[in-house]
XYZ file of C-alpha atoms in Angstrom:
666
model
C -103.605 -6.686 -59.220
C -104.448 -3.198 -58.801
C -106.189 -1.650 -55.754
C -109.839 -1.395 -56.199
C -111.326 1.948 -55.133
C -115.471 1.217 -54.652
C -116.815 -1.685 -53.053
C -118.355 -3.117 -56.251
C -115.331 -3.278 -58.323
C -113.508 -5.376 -55.319
C -115.721 -7.329 -54.831
C -116.163 -8.532 -59.167
C -112.136 -9.182 -58.419
C -112.753 -11.127 -55.650
C -111.119 -15.231 -57.075
C -110.367 -18.098 -55.060
C -109.048 -19.561 -57.179
C -106.096 -16.528 -58.228
C -102.249 -17.014 -56.853
C -101.512 -16.813 -53.531
C -100.773 -13.353 -54.323
C -103.061 -12.345 -55.785
C -105.701 -13.476 -52.541
C -103.811 -11.626 -50.039
C -103.179 -8.452 -52.159
C -107.476 -9.141 -52.354
C -108.098 -9.733 -48.904
C -105.099 -5.660 -48.155
C -107.176 -4.126 -51.033
C -110.698 -4.805 -48.843
C -108.568 -4.116 -46.094
C -106.947 -0.562 -47.461
C -110.886 0.311 -48.336
C -112.717 0.221 -44.634
C -109.738 1.724 -43.450
C -110.196 4.644 -45.644
C -108.759 8.030 -45.132
C -108.157 7.335 -41.085
C -109.585 9.777 -39.980
C -113.321 8.022 -38.694
C -114.280 4.734 -36.777
C -117.639 4.845 -37.830
C -116.919 5.788 -41.322
C -115.338 2.828 -41.353
C -117.611 0.168 -39.098
C -119.803 2.220 -41.771
C -118.437 0.571 -44.742
C -117.746 -2.788 -42.812
C -121.605 -2.383 -42.689
C -121.689 -1.387 -45.905
C -119.705 -5.539 -46.556
C -121.628 -7.614 -44.936
C -124.492 -6.630 -46.216
C -123.903 -6.093 -50.076
C -122.849 -10.043 -49.885
C -125.489 -10.940 -48.052
C -127.674 -10.096 -50.872
C -125.371 -12.467 -53.331
C -124.910 -15.126 -53.120
C -121.948 -15.922 -56.018
C -120.095 -12.923 -54.401
C -121.132 -14.845 -50.534
C -119.843 -18.356 -52.548
C -117.013 -17.124 -53.794
C -115.833 -15.619 -50.501
C -117.102 -19.290 -48.712
C -114.702 -20.293 -50.942
C -112.459 -18.000 -51.000
C -111.572 -17.913 -46.654
C -111.173 -21.173 -46.675
C -108.237 -21.258 -49.422
C -106.747 -18.317 -47.210
C -106.607 -20.598 -43.703
C -105.645 -23.877 -45.317
C -102.704 -22.583 -46.680
C -101.693 -19.682 -44.600
C -100.518 -20.248 -40.581
C -102.222 -18.406 -38.179
C -100.613 -20.534 -34.539
C -97.404 -17.932 -35.499
C -99.398 -14.337 -34.830
C -101.134 -16.074 -32.619
C -97.624 -16.872 -30.986
C -95.099 -15.603 -32.330
C -95.867 -12.341 -33.370
C -94.107 -9.526 -32.099
C -91.927 -10.991 -30.167
C -88.005 -12.202 -31.098
C -87.606 -14.589 -33.711
C -84.593 -15.682 -31.883
C -83.836 -14.939 -27.910
C -81.918 -11.869 -27.815
C -80.929 -8.397 -27.983
C -79.434 -8.056 -30.912
C -80.760 -10.260 -33.329
C -83.791 -8.866 -33.075
C -82.311 -5.778 -33.268
C -81.597 -6.729 -36.953
C -84.929 -7.861 -36.806
C -86.490 -4.479 -36.698
C -83.797 -3.056 -38.844
C -84.843 -5.449 -41.567
C -89.134 -4.683 -41.347
C -88.465 -0.678 -41.362
C -86.858 -1.359 -44.651
C -86.652 -3.653 -46.558
C -90.225 -4.317 -47.796
C -92.124 -7.124 -47.325
C -93.945 -9.806 -49.706
C -97.930 -10.893 -50.213
C -96.601 -13.567 -51.520
C -95.935 -15.947 -48.011
C -97.736 -18.681 -46.068
C -96.372 -16.615 -42.736
C -100.270 -14.969 -41.400
C -97.294 -12.739 -39.144
C -95.486 -10.766 -42.635
C -99.575 -10.984 -44.243
C -101.165 -9.555 -41.387
C -98.073 -6.217 -41.447
C -99.409 -6.227 -44.361
C -103.368 -5.426 -44.302
C -103.310 -3.871 -41.044
C -100.353 -1.298 -40.225
C -101.741 1.042 -39.138
C -102.744 1.989 -35.897
C -105.725 2.644 -36.684
C -107.092 -0.461 -37.638
C -107.176 -1.315 -34.042
C -109.367 1.280 -32.939
C -112.316 0.235 -35.820
C -111.074 -3.369 -35.129
C -112.062 -2.355 -31.387
C -115.190 -1.049 -32.602
C -116.752 -3.676 -33.740
C -120.175 -5.055 -32.593
C -121.311 -8.690 -31.651
C -123.829 -8.438 -34.782
C -121.000 -7.538 -37.639
C -118.730 -9.950 -35.613
C -121.051 -12.925 -36.274
C -122.172 -11.710 -38.852
C -118.774 -11.761 -40.898
C -118.267 -15.579 -39.106
C -120.761 -16.922 -40.275
C -121.013 -15.613 -43.725
C -117.501 -17.053 -43.597
C -117.816 -19.764 -42.432
C -121.236 -21.342 -41.290
C -121.522 -23.234 -38.218
C -121.164 -26.357 -38.522
C -119.004 -26.332 -41.286
C -115.533 -26.530 -39.502
C -115.949 -27.909 -36.258
C -113.885 -31.569 -35.070
C -116.026 -34.901 -33.833
C -115.525 -33.582 -30.995
C -117.056 -30.150 -31.434
C -113.914 -27.458 -31.884
C -113.805 -25.895 -33.924
C -110.670 -24.654 -36.217
C -110.747 -21.993 -34.430
C -110.349 -23.681 -31.230
C -107.251 -25.706 -31.899
C -105.982 -22.860 -33.408
C -105.926 -21.200 -29.848
C -104.542 -24.246 -28.504
C -101.807 -24.492 -31.079
C -101.031 -21.841 -30.075
C -100.606 -21.787 -26.607
C -98.271 -24.447 -27.087
C -96.712 -23.308 -29.621
C -95.608 -20.464 -26.633
C -95.635 -22.766 -24.094
C -92.499 -24.481 -25.059
C -91.140 -21.077 -25.493
C -91.605 -20.902 -22.210
C -91.120 -23.674 -20.832
C -87.073 -23.182 -23.519
C -86.690 -19.835 -21.641
C -87.397 -21.215 -17.998
C -84.788 -23.555 -18.362
C -81.436 -21.461 -19.773
C -79.209 -21.631 -17.026
C -77.811 -17.982 -17.666
C -81.257 -17.650 -16.070
C -82.357 -20.711 -14.332
C -78.849 -20.553 -11.618
C -80.021 -16.650 -11.222
C -83.387 -17.764 -10.316
C -83.753 -18.250 -6.427
C -83.228 -21.166 -4.486
C -87.268 -21.148 -3.363
C -88.415 -21.025 -7.009
C -86.054 -23.486 -8.331
C -87.188 -26.016 -5.651
C -90.890 -25.381 -6.836
C -90.141 -26.353 -10.713
C -92.492 -23.959 -12.489
C -92.081 -24.523 -15.433
C -91.333 -28.706 -15.601
C -95.236 -29.348 -15.117
C -96.118 -26.175 -17.561
C -96.123 -28.557 -20.492
C -98.805 -30.866 -18.556
C -100.587 -28.713 -18.437
C -100.857 -27.690 -21.485
C -101.748 -30.745 -22.557
C -104.578 -31.180 -19.632
C -105.866 -28.525 -21.161
C -105.558 -29.440 -25.079
C -107.403 -32.905 -23.757
C -110.670 -30.807 -21.951
C -110.355 -28.736 -24.942
C -110.912 -31.459 -27.701
C -112.322 -34.493 -25.888
C -116.185 -35.435 -26.853
C -117.498 -35.535 -23.223
C -115.493 -32.690 -21.882
C -117.863 -31.803 -19.048
C -117.645 -27.382 -18.587
C -116.200 -28.272 -14.114
C -113.503 -29.674 -15.843
C -112.551 -27.403 -18.870
C -112.843 -24.428 -16.198
C -110.794 -26.587 -14.081
C -107.393 -27.416 -16.500
C -107.820 -24.061 -17.734
C -107.117 -22.100 -13.405
C -104.409 -24.898 -13.256
C -102.532 -23.332 -16.301
C -103.483 -19.996 -14.797
C -101.525 -21.035 -11.453
C -98.277 -22.383 -13.971
C -98.190 -18.717 -15.608
C -98.186 -17.492 -12.745
C -95.737 -18.963 -10.801
C -93.095 -18.801 -13.904
C -93.804 -15.165 -13.766
C -93.002 -15.169 -9.983
C -90.176 -17.057 -9.826
C -89.081 -15.233 -13.230
C -89.134 -11.900 -11.181
C -86.292 -13.378 -8.729
C -83.795 -12.884 -11.297
C -84.571 -9.338 -10.843
C -83.193 -9.345 -7.538
C -80.270 -11.074 -7.842
C -79.513 -8.102 -10.582
C -79.519 -5.011 -7.989
C -76.780 -6.936 -6.329
C -74.411 -8.765 -9.540
C -75.021 -6.340 -11.998
C -77.204 -5.920 -15.077
C -77.148 -7.741 -18.483
C -79.170 -6.322 -21.191
C -79.716 -9.752 -23.161
C -80.854 -11.526 -20.027
C -83.449 -8.737 -19.147
C -84.660 -8.939 -22.659
C -85.342 -12.524 -22.531
C -86.823 -11.820 -18.944
C -89.158 -9.337 -21.242
C -90.001 -12.341 -23.701
C -90.722 -14.768 -21.306
C -92.998 -12.534 -19.273
C -94.488 -11.387 -22.454
C -95.134 -14.993 -23.811
C -97.347 -15.194 -20.038
C -99.063 -13.051 -20.813
C -99.850 -14.082 -24.698
C -100.846 -17.357 -23.631
C -103.756 -15.820 -20.581
C -104.790 -14.047 -23.610
C -105.414 -17.314 -26.047
C -107.191 -18.816 -22.630
C -108.683 -16.147 -22.637
C -110.434 -16.635 -26.619
C -110.056 -20.577 -26.400
C -112.842 -20.207 -23.011
C -114.813 -17.348 -24.499
C -118.576 -17.440 -24.338
C -118.362 -14.747 -27.009
C -115.347 -16.094 -29.478
C -115.719 -13.801 -32.454
C -116.073 -10.054 -30.088
C -112.694 -12.174 -27.839
C -111.369 -12.702 -31.709
C -111.632 -8.950 -32.858
C -110.843 -7.941 -29.018
C -107.371 -10.317 -29.791
C -106.644 -9.002 -33.513
C -106.689 -4.972 -32.327
C -104.319 -5.429 -29.938
C -101.465 -7.510 -31.866
C -102.281 -4.781 -34.339
C -101.104 -2.464 -31.939
C -98.395 -5.318 -31.004
C -97.046 -4.810 -34.070
C -97.091 -0.643 -33.815
C -94.432 -1.738 -31.167
C -92.638 -4.880 -33.178
C -91.684 -1.629 -36.103
C -89.297 0.389 -33.307
C -86.466 0.616 -32.302
C -86.369 4.058 -30.121
C -89.041 1.167 -27.421
C -86.717 -1.450 -28.464
C -83.227 -0.493 -27.092
C -85.566 2.203 -24.694
C -87.571 -0.794 -22.972
C -84.355 -3.487 -22.808
C -81.339 -0.353 -21.643
C -83.491 0.518 -18.706
C -82.408 -1.006 -15.877
C -79.160 -0.352 -16.956
C -79.269 3.044 -16.886
C -80.722 2.810 -12.801
C -77.715 -0.195 -12.239
C -75.321 2.888 -13.846
C -76.895 5.546 -11.863
C -76.834 3.565 -8.761
C -73.131 3.382 -8.976
C -72.584 5.971 -9.534
C -74.523 7.632 -7.068
C -72.479 5.605 -4.372
C -68.447 6.689 -5.594
C -71.100 10.384 -6.117
C -71.612 10.785 -2.601
C -67.912 10.794 -1.863
C -67.658 14.187 -3.754
C -70.070 16.228 -1.645
C -68.805 17.558 1.455
C -70.746 18.386 4.179
C -68.723 20.768 6.790
C -66.489 22.903 7.436
C -63.256 19.814 7.471
C -64.284 18.410 4.326
C -64.981 20.871 2.471
C -60.714 21.708 3.764
C -59.885 18.498 2.562
C -61.779 19.063 -1.287
C -59.810 21.732 -1.587
C -56.210 20.120 -0.609
C -56.729 17.127 -3.206
C -58.379 19.773 -5.985
C -54.972 22.066 -5.318
C -52.876 18.466 -5.833
C -55.349 17.743 -8.982
C -54.249 21.162 -9.699
C -51.242 20.666 -9.133
C -50.632 17.465 -11.005
C -52.427 18.963 -14.489
C -49.280 21.621 -14.673
C -47.265 18.559 -15.461
C -50.140 18.017 -17.921
C -50.215 21.071 -19.839
C -47.198 21.260 -20.575
C -46.448 17.574 -21.606
C -49.079 18.394 -23.869
C -47.310 21.521 -25.379
C -44.330 19.000 -25.861
C -46.664 16.258 -28.079
C -47.417 19.537 -29.969
C -43.498 19.997 -31.105
C -43.126 16.084 -32.482
C -45.870 17.011 -35.159
C -47.750 13.468 -35.111
C -50.272 13.057 -38.329
C -54.120 14.443 -36.291
C -55.330 11.328 -34.752
C -51.145 9.672 -33.839
C -51.683 13.220 -32.352
C -54.912 12.527 -30.406
C -53.934 9.643 -29.621
C -50.825 10.432 -27.611
C -52.670 13.336 -26.051
C -54.834 10.879 -24.927
C -52.760 8.812 -22.750
C -51.019 12.418 -21.373
C -54.162 12.679 -19.841
C -55.986 9.084 -19.322
C -52.294 8.744 -17.214
C -53.030 12.808 -15.570
C -56.489 11.372 -14.684
C -55.959 7.438 -13.729
C -52.734 9.522 -11.742
C -54.808 12.163 -10.278
C -57.209 8.727 -9.129
C -54.797 6.461 -7.370
C -53.521 9.252 -5.219
C -56.138 10.636 -4.006
C -56.240 13.710 -5.889
C -59.617 15.382 -8.114
C -60.634 17.302 -10.916
C -63.304 18.790 -10.318
C -65.642 18.864 -13.973
C -64.951 14.900 -13.447
C -67.591 14.479 -10.207
C -71.002 16.784 -11.301
C -71.533 13.198 -13.135
C -71.197 11.184 -10.766
C -73.151 14.030 -7.991
C -75.789 14.187 -9.983
C -76.879 11.040 -9.676
C -76.586 10.678 -5.272
C -78.625 13.856 -5.174
C -81.521 12.128 -7.473
C -81.659 8.863 -5.198
C -82.165 11.480 -2.902
C -85.365 12.787 -4.008
C -87.707 9.080 -3.848
C -87.826 10.312 -0.230
C -89.326 13.890 -1.327
C -93.211 12.481 0.873
C -91.446 13.239 3.829
C -92.284 16.645 6.451
C -88.648 18.273 6.064
C -87.892 16.778 2.135
C -87.549 19.457 0.740
C -85.480 21.675 3.067
C -83.189 18.542 3.282
C -82.703 18.232 -0.154
C -81.841 21.419 -0.827
C -79.498 21.635 1.637
C -77.791 18.810 -0.546
C -78.000 21.559 -3.477
C -76.336 24.199 -1.656
C -73.907 20.663 -0.346
C -72.480 19.889 -4.033
C -72.407 23.367 -5.437
C -70.155 24.076 -2.436
C -68.081 22.093 -3.222
C -68.153 22.114 -6.593
C -66.932 26.044 -6.116
C -64.411 24.009 -3.666
C -63.560 21.802 -6.086
C -62.743 24.107 -9.200
C -60.992 27.109 -6.863
C -58.548 24.498 -6.278
C -57.652 22.805 -9.564
C -58.477 26.873 -10.884
C -55.507 28.726 -8.536
C -53.061 25.614 -8.712
C -52.488 24.991 -11.659
C -52.208 28.396 -13.004
C -49.166 29.664 -10.996
C -48.184 25.735 -11.371
C -47.693 25.878 -14.825
C -46.035 29.590 -14.649
C -42.712 27.974 -12.186
C -43.002 25.145 -14.780
C -42.316 27.180 -17.856
C -40.417 29.699 -16.365
C -38.164 26.594 -15.471
C -37.630 24.890 -18.354
C -36.977 28.003 -20.136
C -34.318 29.357 -17.258
C -32.573 25.469 -18.237
C -32.744 25.338 -22.004
C -31.959 29.040 -22.776
C -35.475 28.985 -24.890
C -39.102 29.788 -24.297
C -40.957 26.907 -23.157
C -43.201 27.889 -26.292
C -42.755 30.109 -29.033
C -45.161 33.350 -28.896
C -47.683 31.919 -32.117
C -48.339 29.375 -29.817
C -48.702 31.990 -26.760
C -50.352 34.192 -28.931
C -52.099 31.328 -30.658
C -53.890 30.661 -26.892
C -55.527 33.716 -26.444
C -57.013 33.656 -30.009
C -58.282 29.707 -29.021
C -60.151 30.509 -25.416
C -61.446 34.132 -26.801
C -64.992 34.738 -25.147
C -66.135 36.160 -27.981
C -65.265 32.733 -29.759
C -66.542 29.001 -29.952
C -64.528 27.984 -26.592
C -68.530 28.611 -25.211
C -69.671 25.326 -27.686
C -66.505 23.503 -27.114
C -66.847 23.928 -22.672
C -70.478 21.891 -23.132
C -69.204 19.849 -25.682
C -66.419 18.412 -23.437
C -69.310 18.488 -20.724
C -70.729 15.552 -22.304
C -67.910 13.997 -22.902
C -67.378 14.159 -19.059
C -71.106 12.297 -18.809
C -70.469 9.978 -21.152
C -66.945 8.896 -19.126
C -68.901 8.479 -16.386
C -71.798 5.989 -18.458
C -68.734 4.132 -19.153
C -67.549 4.094 -16.010
C -71.145 2.645 -14.138
C -71.673 0.397 -17.201
C -67.698 -1.315 -16.851
C -68.253 -1.798 -13.232
C -71.971 -3.529 -13.647
C -69.707 -5.599 -15.947
C -66.839 -6.219 -14.108
C -69.591 -8.229 -10.950
C -71.622 -9.798 -13.588
C -68.876 -12.058 -14.613
C -67.526 -11.555 -10.750
C -64.174 -10.861 -12.128
C -63.558 -10.038 -8.301
C -64.511 -13.452 -7.257
C -62.673 -14.993 -10.733
C -59.481 -12.658 -9.143
C -59.303 -14.086 -5.863
C -60.347 -17.953 -5.452
C -58.673 -19.108 -9.306
C -56.521 -21.571 -9.092
C -54.490 -20.308 -11.765
C -54.475 -17.164 -10.132
C -54.004 -18.088 -7.064
C -50.723 -19.851 -8.802
C -49.517 -16.897 -10.415
C -50.076 -14.322 -7.917
C -50.504 -16.044 -4.458
C -53.551 -16.117 -2.683
C -53.297 -13.061 -0.478
C -51.491 -10.719 -3.727
C -54.714 -12.070 -5.128
C -57.655 -10.613 -2.614
C -55.356 -8.017 -2.580
C -55.908 -7.821 -6.385
C -59.269 -8.014 -6.409
C -59.739 -5.940 -3.914
C -57.848 -3.074 -5.652
C -60.143 -3.246 -8.640
C -63.223 -3.697 -7.481
C -62.698 -0.572 -5.075
C -61.122 1.470 -7.918
C -61.965 -0.275 -11.504
C -64.841 2.513 -12.026
C -62.806 5.233 -11.679
C -60.198 3.941 -13.961
C -63.073 3.154 -16.950
C -63.445 7.090 -15.876
C -60.313 8.229 -16.146
C -59.537 6.585 -18.644
C -61.891 6.937 -21.370
C -62.383 10.417 -20.466
C -58.502 11.032 -21.782
C -58.919 8.979 -24.619
C -61.725 11.785 -24.975
C -60.773 14.675 -24.464
C -57.793 13.563 -27.137
C -59.036 11.709 -30.370
C -62.962 13.118 -30.343
C -61.465 17.079 -31.975
C -59.360 14.630 -34.089
C -62.086 12.447 -35.688
C -64.533 15.021 -35.557
C -62.130 16.687 -37.457
C -61.287 14.079 -39.672
C -65.161 14.743 -40.865
C -65.280 18.592 -40.857
C -67.047 19.096 -37.975
C -63.793 21.437 -36.239
C -65.088 21.183 -33.165
C -63.273 20.924 -29.983
C -62.230 20.703 -26.162
C -61.615 22.950 -24.249
C -61.522 22.032 -19.552
C -61.896 24.585 -17.933
C -57.585 23.399 -15.971
C -56.028 22.644 -18.602
C -57.237 25.824 -20.775
C -56.239 27.613 -17.347
C -52.709 25.980 -16.994
C -53.068 26.299 -20.751
C -52.947 30.854 -20.731
C -50.597 30.137 -17.238
C -47.563 28.733 -20.179
C -48.085 31.784 -22.225
C -48.371 33.635 -20.054
C -44.450 32.838 -18.875
C -44.169 33.717 -22.867
C -44.734 36.434 -22.754
C -44.123 38.099 -19.688
C -45.517 41.132 -17.910
C -46.486 42.784 -21.454
C -49.507 40.201 -21.500
C -51.434 42.419 -18.558
C -51.228 45.130 -21.995
C -52.918 42.883 -24.350
C -56.706 42.867 -24.192
C -56.539 38.888 -25.915
C -55.169 37.993 -22.419
C -58.048 39.271 -20.075
C -60.746 37.831 -23.313
C -59.039 34.112 -22.284
C -58.602 35.396 -18.599
C -62.526 36.342 -18.429
C -63.660 33.263 -20.730
C -62.331 30.506 -17.384
C -65.075 31.247 -14.878
C -67.402 30.784 -18.182
C -66.071 26.872 -18.885
C -65.855 26.297 -15.765
C -69.808 26.111 -15.926
C -70.169 24.545 -17.952
C -68.669 21.516 -17.653
C -69.683 21.083 -14.830
C -73.469 22.315 -15.169
C -74.232 19.991 -18.846
C -72.457 17.438 -17.460
C -74.385 17.115 -14.509
C -77.546 18.294 -16.120
C -77.485 15.175 -18.293
C -76.445 13.321 -15.449
C -78.846 14.296 -13.432
C -81.447 13.963 -15.883
C -80.557 9.791 -16.573
C -80.690 9.354 -12.080
C -84.141 10.707 -12.687
C -85.641 8.344 -15.609
C -83.640 5.679 -14.353
C -85.715 5.857 -9.937
C -88.318 6.755 -11.888
C -88.595 9.512 -9.820
C -89.880 12.044 -13.120
C -92.249 13.297 -11.552
C -91.745 15.333 -8.600
C -93.574 18.230 -8.369
C -90.377 20.495 -9.178
C -91.715 24.084 -8.552
C -91.358 23.224 -4.734
C -88.140 22.451 -5.077
C -87.300 25.065 -7.125
C -88.842 27.896 -4.402
C -86.885 27.094 -1.770
C -84.219 27.069 -3.778
C -85.027 30.744 -4.238
C -86.086 31.030 -0.771
C -82.214 29.518 0.463
C -80.270 32.278 -2.608
C -82.475 34.957 -0.725
C -82.013 34.321 3.203
C -78.521 33.075 2.324
C -76.385 33.096 -0.873
C -72.844 32.403 1.187
C -73.902 28.608 2.045
C -73.357 28.211 -1.598
C -69.820 29.113 -0.867
C -68.745 28.878 1.995
C -69.519 26.083 4.539
C -71.415 28.401 7.987
C -69.839 28.526 10.618
C -72.237 26.883 13.366
C -71.191 24.062 11.056
C -69.777 21.905 13.307
C -66.288 19.778 12.038
C -65.624 16.385 12.450
C -61.872 14.988 12.194
C -61.243 13.907 8.261
C-alpha cells in the first residue's frame, strides 16, 4: 500500500475488510498526513479538523471508518500499550539493553496485534506528543463520536470498552508491582518497618475492589471514589516501602540491576495512577489524548540507550565517588607534619619505582611478542604498585582520581558563610600535597635508577641498557613529540583505575564478602576464626587499593599493546617511570649526556608529563563526583574569583605549608 499524500486519497483507500497489515498501514499513513512537515502544531490541528469535517459529511465514509475502528479494537490488544509500554519485558537491565538495541537496529512490522508495536510505528516522533496534547475537547469528542457512537460499546453496567481496557491495564500493572515487591533481593533489603507493614499483600485485593465498583450496575460515586482512594493509598505505601531499599544501598553497596528494578517499580506505580485518573475522569476523551501524548514521550525514552544507562548507573557513580572520597582524604595534607610525611612516603615510592624501571628494561631483553611483553610489563607494574601500597608508600599520579571526589563532596557545603574560603583552603592543601608527592617520587627515582644502573654495569661489566636504547628513551620523551598526548592518555587510565577500585569495593560490600570470610564455617575451619577475621578486615580495608593498583598496572602494560594491534599508536607516559628511564639512559651515556640536546628536551618534558598525569585524572574524577553529588549548579565564578585572590595574595601556599600552621604528631 503506497502512502497517500492527500485526504481524499486516504479516505478512498480506507478498506475495513483489508488484511491486518494494510489496515494498520492506513492508520500510519493517516497520522503521517496529520503531522505533515512536523513544524507546526496549529497546522496539524487544522488537518485533524479537516478530517473530522470531511468524514462527518460523508455517511458512507463514516460507516467504513467505524467498521475499520471496530475491527482494529477487536484484534489489537491495547492492554500491552496501556500497561506495559515503556517497561522492560523482563525485570533485568541487560535484557532491557538488548531490547532497546533490537528496537533501534531492526525495523518494525505493522502486521501485529500488539498495540505497543503499532503505537511506535504510528506515532514515532516527539512532535506527535505536541499535537495530541493540543487537541481540544470538542475535537476529541467529535472523533470519539465518529469512531464509536454513544452506547455502542457499553456493558450492562454502563462501563465502556475504554473503561474495561483501563481496568485490565491496572490489573496487569498491579501484578507486575506485586511480583517485584515480593522479589527476595528487594524484600530483604527493605526496612523492618516496611516489611512488617506488608503493603504489597493487599494490592490485588484493592484492585479487585475497584474492578467491582466500576463494572457493578448499582455502583455509587462515593463507593467508587472510596475504592480508588484506597488503591492510591496502597500504591503510595508500596512506593514508600520500596524507597527504603535505597537506605540499604547507602550502607551495603549498590547493584545497578536492583536500581533498575526499583525504577521500574516506581514507574509502574506512576502508570497505575495515570490509568486511575483516566478511569475516573469526567472527560475521558481529553484524558485519553493526554495519556497518548505522554506515551509518545515514553516511546522516545524507550529508544534511548544513553538515558537508560545514565539513569540506572547514577547511584553507582555516587557510591564509587563516595568510596573514593573516603580514600582520597588520606592523600590531602593540611599541616607541616603531614606534608613532610607525604614527602617521605613519596620518596619510598620513588625508590621502589627505581626497581620497577630497571625490571622493565630487563623485560625488553626477553624479546617477547607484543601481547606477552605488555602482559609481563603489567605484572611488573602491578606488583610494584601493590608493594608500594603494602609498605604505605605512595605514587603521586594515583592520588588525583581519589582526591577529586573528596573535594567534590565539600562543594555540598557551599551554602554556609565561610564555605568558599574553606573550599579554597582545601584546594591549596590538595595542590600542595600533589607537589610534595610528585617531588618525592621524581627526586628519588632519578638518582636511585642512576645508582642501580651503575651498580649493574660494575657487577656485570656491561651497561644495564644499550646506547641505542638510551638514545631511544630521549627520543620518545622529547617535549615536541607525542609524549604530552600520551601523558594525558595516561591520566585517563589513572582515572579508570579509580573507577575500577570504587566498583570493586562496592561489589565486595554489596555481596557481604567480608562477613562471609569472617563467619563462613568452611573458611573458619580452614583458616581458624581469628585468622579469618583478620583476613576479612584486611581485605575490607585494602581491596580498593589492590583493585586500583592491579588494574592500573595491567592497563599501563597492555593498553599500548592492544592499541598497536589496531594501529592506533598510543603509548603511556607515567612521570615517575619516565623519570626513571631518563636516569637509566643517563647512567649509560655518562657525563656526555649533559651536552646532548635530546637529554634536555626529555628533562624539560618531565614537569609537563606530571602535570598532565595529575590534571587529566583529577578533572575526570572531579566531573564524575560533581555529577554524582548533584552539585553541578554551584556558582563556580565565586570559587574561581576566590582562587585567583589566593594566587595573588599567597602563591607559595600552593607549594609549601605555612610556617604558622601548627604541626601535629604524625
